[in-house]
Amino acid sequence: MMFRTYSVTPRLKLALAGVALALTAGLTLLPGSASAQMGPDYWQVTGVASNDTLNLRSGPSTSNHVVARAPNGAVFRNLGCRGTGKARWCHLETPNGQISGWAAGRFLRESGAPTHGTIAGRPDIPELHARNTGEMEVRFASGCTVLFNPIGRAINAGSSCSRSQRSRAHDAVESYLRENSPGANHSGSASASNISVSGSGMVYGGGSLNGQIFGHREGAYALTINGGGLTCTGLFRHAPGVVGSESTTVHCVDGAHGTAVLARNRSGNGSTLTMMLTNGTGGYVIF
């Protein structure tokens, strides 16, 4: 299987975004969960005057503050749209996941994924991009994009993705993990060099949460959180209990993000993870 891999360096982040975005006020997400995806996997900015830019706002209304601006031609991932016709607003995110906001749908048209081209001009060759969060994004020139968490499990796929493309994306991620985790055992069997812990907890004011931390001493430690309507991932640099506390950024499949802190319990037995998202949702997991 042929595929390309890209490390997310500052230069590559700029290339993936495809545009120079002028940041303004700090980014905040719309309270509550994001809309279900409607439309294509990617949008491209169009119809903006040559001397102007499109405003990306913190919510689907002109009453929300501007968080970024983008010129014609900028390509964004589609996180979901609300409304119809001239009243439609769409939640957008740059391909590298660094910037997101809402834009008026009348300035958007369907677009393919912002790839760097395909090997030998073949649209069926997957391109793998590793995010600094540990997540892996596999793209096809047709516009299909599949997102995997740091341990190689698919957490989201574009509506245009075929079964064959999802299978090839999975193969690309498996190969990437083998090549970038020296000594790692991907067969699922336990070994002395593996870390695999699980725990349970609660969403504040809501349902139950389950958490897992996987990894190998040679690499990073992946965090997954599920339950209470949440599916989120993060990446720790240290195994549970090795340091007193460690924080990481978490990203959820509904577009929310926030911070998780893993702290060693005072008793010395186990650790407790606390999480708070920018949409106000929070919870804890005891490992």
Short mmCIF file of C-alpha atoms in Angstrom, two decimals:
data_model
loop_
_atom_site.label_atom_id
_atom_site.label_comp_id
_atom_site.label_asym_id
_atom_site.label_seq_id
_atom_site.Cartn_x
_atom_site.Cartn_y
_atom_site.Cartn_z
CA MET A 1 0.00 0.00 0.00
CA MET A 2 1.46 3.39 -1.03
CA PHE A 3 0.78 6.45 1.05
CA ARG A 4 2.42 9.66 2.12
CA THR A 5 3.04 10.75 5.68
CA TYR A 6 3.50 14.32 6.85
CA SER A 7 4.74 15.58 10.21
CA VAL A 8 2.89 18.63 11.44
CA THR A 9 5.65 21.27 11.55
CA PRO A 10 4.82 25.01 11.63
CA ARG A 11 5.58 25.19 7.90
CA LEU A 12 3.27 22.26 7.14
CA LYS A 13 0.51 23.71 9.30
CA LEU A 14 0.56 26.79 7.09
CA ALA A 15 0.52 24.64 3.95
CA LEU A 16 -2.39 22.57 5.20
CA ALA A 17 -4.44 25.61 6.05
CA GLY A 18 -3.90 26.84 2.50
CA VAL A 19 -4.40 30.49 3.45
CA ALA A 20 -3.03 33.21 5.66
CA LEU A 21 -5.69 33.79 8.32
CA ALA A 22 -5.72 37.05 10.24
CA LEU A 23 -6.58 36.12 13.83
CA THR A 24 -8.46 38.58 15.97
CA ALA A 25 -10.04 37.95 19.38
CA GLY A 26 -9.50 34.62 21.16
CA LEU A 27 -11.46 31.67 19.79
CA THR A 28 -14.53 30.41 21.62
CA LEU A 29 -16.98 27.80 20.39
CA LEU A 30 -20.73 28.07 20.32
CA PRO A 31 -22.20 26.72 23.60
CA GLY A 32 -23.74 23.33 23.17
CA SER A 33 -22.84 20.59 20.74
CA ALA A 34 -22.15 21.25 17.08
CA SER A 35 -24.69 20.49 14.37
CA ALA A 36 -24.64 17.18 12.55
CA GLN A 37 -22.69 17.49 9.32
CA MET A 38 -24.72 18.70 6.36
CA GLY A 39 -23.24 19.06 2.88
CA PRO A 40 -19.77 18.23 1.55
CA ASP A 41 -16.69 17.31 3.60
CA TYR A 42 -14.99 20.62 2.69
CA TRP A 43 -16.09 24.16 1.83
CA GLN A 44 -14.18 26.81 -0.14
CA VAL A 45 -14.68 30.56 0.37
CA THR A 46 -16.09 32.24 -2.73
CA GLY A 47 -17.91 35.43 -3.74
CA VAL A 48 -16.02 37.76 -1.39
CA ALA A 49 -14.83 41.06 -2.87
CA SER A 50 -11.17 41.03 -3.93
CA ASN A 51 -10.32 43.69 -1.35
CA ASP A 52 -12.28 42.02 1.44
CA THR A 53 -12.31 38.83 3.56
CA LEU A 54 -14.96 36.52 4.98
CA ASN A 55 -15.61 36.82 8.73
CA LEU A 56 -15.52 33.65 10.82
CA ARG A 57 -17.55 34.16 13.98
CA SER A 58 -17.88 32.44 17.35
CA GLY A 59 -21.49 31.48 16.54
CA PRO A 60 -24.01 31.32 13.64
CA SER A 61 -25.05 34.98 13.66
CA THR A 62 -23.64 38.41 12.85
CA SER A 63 -24.16 39.25 16.53
CA ASN A 64 -21.30 36.89 17.45
CA HIS A 65 -17.76 38.29 17.52
CA VAL A 66 -15.26 37.69 14.71
CA VAL A 67 -12.57 35.09 15.55
CA ALA A 68 -10.77 34.95 12.17
CA ARG A 69 -10.94 36.20 8.57
CA ALA A 70 -10.34 34.31 5.34
CA PRO A 71 -9.98 35.38 1.67
CA ASN A 72 -11.48 33.81 -1.44
CA GLY A 73 -10.10 30.33 -2.08
CA ALA A 74 -9.59 29.39 1.57
CA VAL A 75 -10.58 25.74 2.19
CA PHE A 76 -12.17 24.56 5.45
CA ARG A 77 -13.48 21.29 6.85
CA ASN A 78 -17.28 21.25 7.18
CA LEU A 79 -18.34 20.63 10.81
CA GLY A 80 -22.05 21.16 10.12
CA CYS A 81 -24.53 23.78 8.95
CA ARG A 82 -27.70 25.39 10.32
CA GLY A 83 -30.56 27.02 8.47
CA THR A 84 -31.27 27.12 4.74
CA GLY A 85 -30.82 29.53 1.86
CA LYS A 86 -29.47 32.97 2.77
CA ALA A 87 -30.02 32.16 6.46
CA ARG A 88 -27.63 29.19 6.39
CA TRP A 89 -24.53 29.30 8.61
CA CYS A 90 -21.79 26.66 8.56
CA HIS A 91 -19.30 25.64 11.24
CA LEU A 92 -15.81 25.55 9.69
CA GLU A 93 -12.38 24.32 10.77
CA THR A 94 -8.99 24.67 9.10
CA PRO A 95 -7.58 21.33 7.87
CA ASN A 96 -4.94 21.34 10.63
CA GLY A 97 -7.62 21.77 13.31
CA GLN A 98 -6.09 24.96 14.73
CA ILE A 99 -8.88 27.47 13.94
CA SER A 100 -12.65 27.09 13.80
CA GLY A 101 -15.63 29.40 13.49
CA TRP A 102 -18.99 30.02 11.78
CA ALA A 103 -19.47 31.66 8.36
CA ALA A 104 -22.42 32.66 6.20
CA GLY A 105 -23.24 29.79 3.83
CA ARG A 106 -23.82 32.05 0.81
CA PHE A 107 -20.05 32.59 0.62
CA LEU A 108 -19.20 28.88 0.53
CA ARG A 109 -19.07 26.32 -2.25
CA GLU A 110 -18.27 22.60 -2.23
CA SER A 111 -14.57 21.72 -2.37
CA GLY A 112 -12.30 18.71 -2.35
CA ALA A 113 -9.75 18.05 0.39
CA PRO A 114 -6.67 20.33 0.27
CA THR A 115 -4.19 17.60 -0.67
CA HIS A 116 -0.68 18.14 -1.98
CA GLY A 117 -1.47 16.06 -5.05
CA THR A 118 -1.55 12.29 -5.44
CA ILE A 119 1.14 9.76 -6.24
CA ALA A 120 1.26 9.17 -10.02
CA GLY A 121 -1.94 11.19 -10.32
CA ARG A 122 -4.00 8.40 -8.74
CA PRO A 123 -6.95 9.64 -6.64
CA ASP A 124 -7.13 6.35 -4.68
CA ILE A 125 -3.77 6.88 -2.89
CA PRO A 126 -4.34 8.03 0.72
CA GLU A 127 -2.34 10.89 2.24
CA LEU A 128 -1.78 10.73 6.00
CA HIS A 129 -1.32 13.89 8.08
CA ALA A 130 -0.35 13.60 11.76
CA ARG A 131 -1.78 16.36 13.96
CA ASN A 132 0.08 17.72 16.99
CA THR A 133 -2.77 16.31 19.12
CA GLY A 134 -1.72 12.78 18.13
CA GLU A 135 -4.74 12.31 15.88
CA MET A 136 -4.20 11.17 12.29
CA GLU A 137 -6.12 12.48 9.29
CA VAL A 138 -6.18 10.43 6.08
CA ARG A 139 -7.26 12.25 2.91
CA PHE A 140 -8.13 11.27 -0.64
CA ALA A 141 -8.14 13.60 -3.64
CA SER A 142 -11.86 12.84 -4.12
CA GLY A 143 -12.59 14.78 -0.90
CA CYS A 144 -12.95 11.80 1.46
CA THR A 145 -11.31 12.37 4.86
CA VAL A 146 -11.13 9.89 7.76
CA LEU A 147 -9.98 10.96 11.24
CA PHE A 148 -8.31 8.50 13.64
CA ASN A 149 -7.49 8.89 17.33
CA PRO A 150 -3.87 8.48 18.55
CA ILE A 151 -4.25 4.70 18.99
CA GLY A 152 -5.52 4.16 15.45
CA ARG A 153 -9.29 3.93 15.92
CA ALA A 154 -11.49 5.75 13.39
CA ILE A 155 -13.53 8.45 15.15
CA ASN A 156 -15.03 10.28 12.18
CA ALA A 157 -15.36 9.85 8.41
CA GLY A 158 -16.64 12.16 5.69
CA SER A 159 -20.01 11.39 4.14
CA SER A 160 -18.36 10.94 0.73
CA CYS A 161 -16.05 8.14 1.92
CA SER A 162 -16.63 4.70 0.43
CA ARG A 163 -16.10 1.44 2.28
CA SER A 164 -12.98 0.82 0.19
CA GLN A 165 -11.54 4.24 1.08
CA ARG A 166 -12.16 3.67 4.78
CA SER A 167 -10.36 0.33 4.53
CA ARG A 168 -7.37 1.88 2.75
CA ALA A 169 -7.28 4.69 5.31
CA HIS A 170 -7.19 2.12 8.13
CA ASP A 171 -4.31 0.27 6.42
CA ALA A 172 -2.37 3.54 6.07
CA VAL A 173 -2.77 4.33 9.76
CA GLU A 174 -1.76 0.81 10.82
CA SER A 175 1.40 1.09 8.72
CA TYR A 176 2.16 4.56 10.11
CA LEU A 177 1.82 3.33 13.71
CA ARG A 178 4.10 0.37 13.07
CA GLU A 179 6.76 2.60 11.55
CA ASN A 180 6.58 5.26 14.27
CA SER A 181 6.28 3.08 17.38
CA PRO A 182 9.54 1.09 17.67
CA GLY A 183 8.96 -2.17 19.52
CA ALA A 184 5.22 -1.53 19.73
CA ASN A 185 2.95 -4.55 19.80
CA HIS A 186 -0.14 -3.83 17.67
CA SER A 187 -1.53 -7.33 17.91
CA GLY A 188 -3.44 -6.39 21.05
CA SER A 189 -1.52 -8.72 23.38
CA ALA A 190 -0.09 -7.29 26.58
CA SER A 191 3.60 -6.97 27.25
CA ALA A 192 5.82 -5.44 29.90
CA SER A 193 6.43 -2.39 27.68
CA ASN A 194 2.75 -1.59 27.24
CA ILE A 195 0.56 0.78 29.28
CA SER A 196 -3.17 0.11 29.25
CA VAL A 197 -5.36 1.45 32.06
CA SER A 198 -9.07 2.16 32.20
CA GLY A 199 -11.35 3.96 34.60
CA SER A 200 -14.82 5.33 35.12
CA GLY A 201 -16.41 8.53 36.36
CA MET A 202 -19.20 11.02 35.70
CA VAL A 203 -20.10 14.01 33.57
CA TYR A 204 -20.79 16.91 35.94
CA GLY A 205 -24.56 16.91 36.31
CA GLY A 206 -24.93 14.14 33.73
CA GLY A 207 -24.24 10.52 32.86
CA SER A 208 -21.32 8.17 33.31
CA LEU A 209 -17.90 8.47 31.66
CA ASN A 210 -15.34 5.82 30.70
CA GLY A 211 -11.69 6.59 30.08
CA GLN A 212 -8.75 4.65 28.71
CA ILE A 213 -5.03 5.42 28.42
CA PHE A 214 -2.93 3.33 26.01
CA GLY A 215 0.68 3.52 24.97
CA HIS A 216 4.22 2.23 24.95
CA ARG A 217 7.30 3.38 26.81
CA GLU A 218 8.89 4.33 23.49
CA GLY A 219 6.16 6.79 22.59
CA ALA A 220 3.16 8.86 23.69
CA TYR A 221 0.13 7.78 25.70
CA ALA A 222 -3.27 8.13 24.06
CA LEU A 223 -6.34 9.18 26.04
CA THR A 224 -9.89 8.31 24.99
CA ILE A 225 -13.03 9.44 26.84
CA ASN A 226 -16.51 8.13 26.05
CA GLY A 227 -19.95 8.52 27.61
CA GLY A 228 -22.54 11.16 28.39
CA GLY A 229 -22.72 12.07 24.71
CA LEU A 230 -18.94 12.66 24.54
CA THR A 231 -16.26 11.00 22.42
CA CYS A 232 -12.94 12.80 22.98
CA THR A 233 -9.23 12.09 22.56
CA GLY A 234 -5.97 13.52 23.86
CA LEU A 235 -2.30 12.67 24.22
CA PHE A 236 -0.14 12.44 27.37
CA ARG A 237 3.67 12.43 27.32
CA HIS A 238 3.99 10.43 30.54
CA ALA A 239 2.43 7.20 31.74
CA PRO A 240 -0.18 7.54 34.53
CA GLY A 241 1.49 7.99 37.93
CA VAL A 242 4.97 8.81 36.58
CA VAL A 243 4.57 12.56 37.27
CA GLY A 244 2.41 14.30 39.86
CA SER A 245 0.13 15.89 37.27
CA GLU A 246 0.02 16.53 33.53
CA SER A 247 -2.40 18.39 31.29
CA THR A 248 -3.35 17.85 27.66
CA THR A 249 -5.69 19.35 25.08
CA VAL A 250 -8.68 17.16 24.21
CA HIS A 251 -10.70 17.26 20.99
CA CYS A 252 -14.20 15.77 20.65
CA VAL A 253 -15.97 14.47 17.55
CA ASP A 254 -18.77 17.05 17.89
CA GLY A 255 -16.22 19.87 17.43
CA ALA A 256 -15.82 20.78 21.11
CA HIS A 257 -12.38 20.97 22.71
CA GLY A 258 -10.87 21.72 26.09
CA THR A 259 -8.32 20.63 28.68
CA ALA A 260 -7.87 17.43 30.69
CA VAL A 261 -5.60 17.14 33.75
CA LEU A 262 -4.36 13.77 35.02
CA ALA A 263 -3.18 13.94 38.65
CA ARG A 264 -1.76 11.23 40.89
CA ASN A 265 -4.05 10.49 43.84
CA ARG A 266 -2.77 11.57 47.26
CA SER A 267 -3.02 7.98 48.49
CA GLY A 268 -0.47 7.00 45.86
CA ASN A 269 -2.93 4.52 44.36
CA GLY A 270 -4.16 5.42 40.89
CA SER A 271 -4.85 8.77 39.24
CA THR A 272 -7.83 11.06 38.65
CA LEU A 273 -8.54 12.85 35.38
CA THR A 274 -10.62 16.03 35.32
CA MET A 275 -11.84 17.52 32.04
CA MET A 276 -13.47 20.83 31.11
CA LEU A 277 -14.61 21.79 27.58
CA THR A 278 -15.09 25.26 26.16
CA ASN A 279 -18.82 24.57 25.76
CA GLY A 280 -19.19 24.25 29.55
CA THR A 281 -19.26 20.44 29.72
CA GLY A 282 -16.97 18.80 32.26
CA GLY A 283 -16.40 15.59 34.15
CA TYR A 284 -13.94 13.28 35.84
CA VAL A 285 -12.57 9.75 35.48
CA ILE A 286 -10.81 7.79 38.24
CA PHE A 287 -8.12 5.37 37.03
#
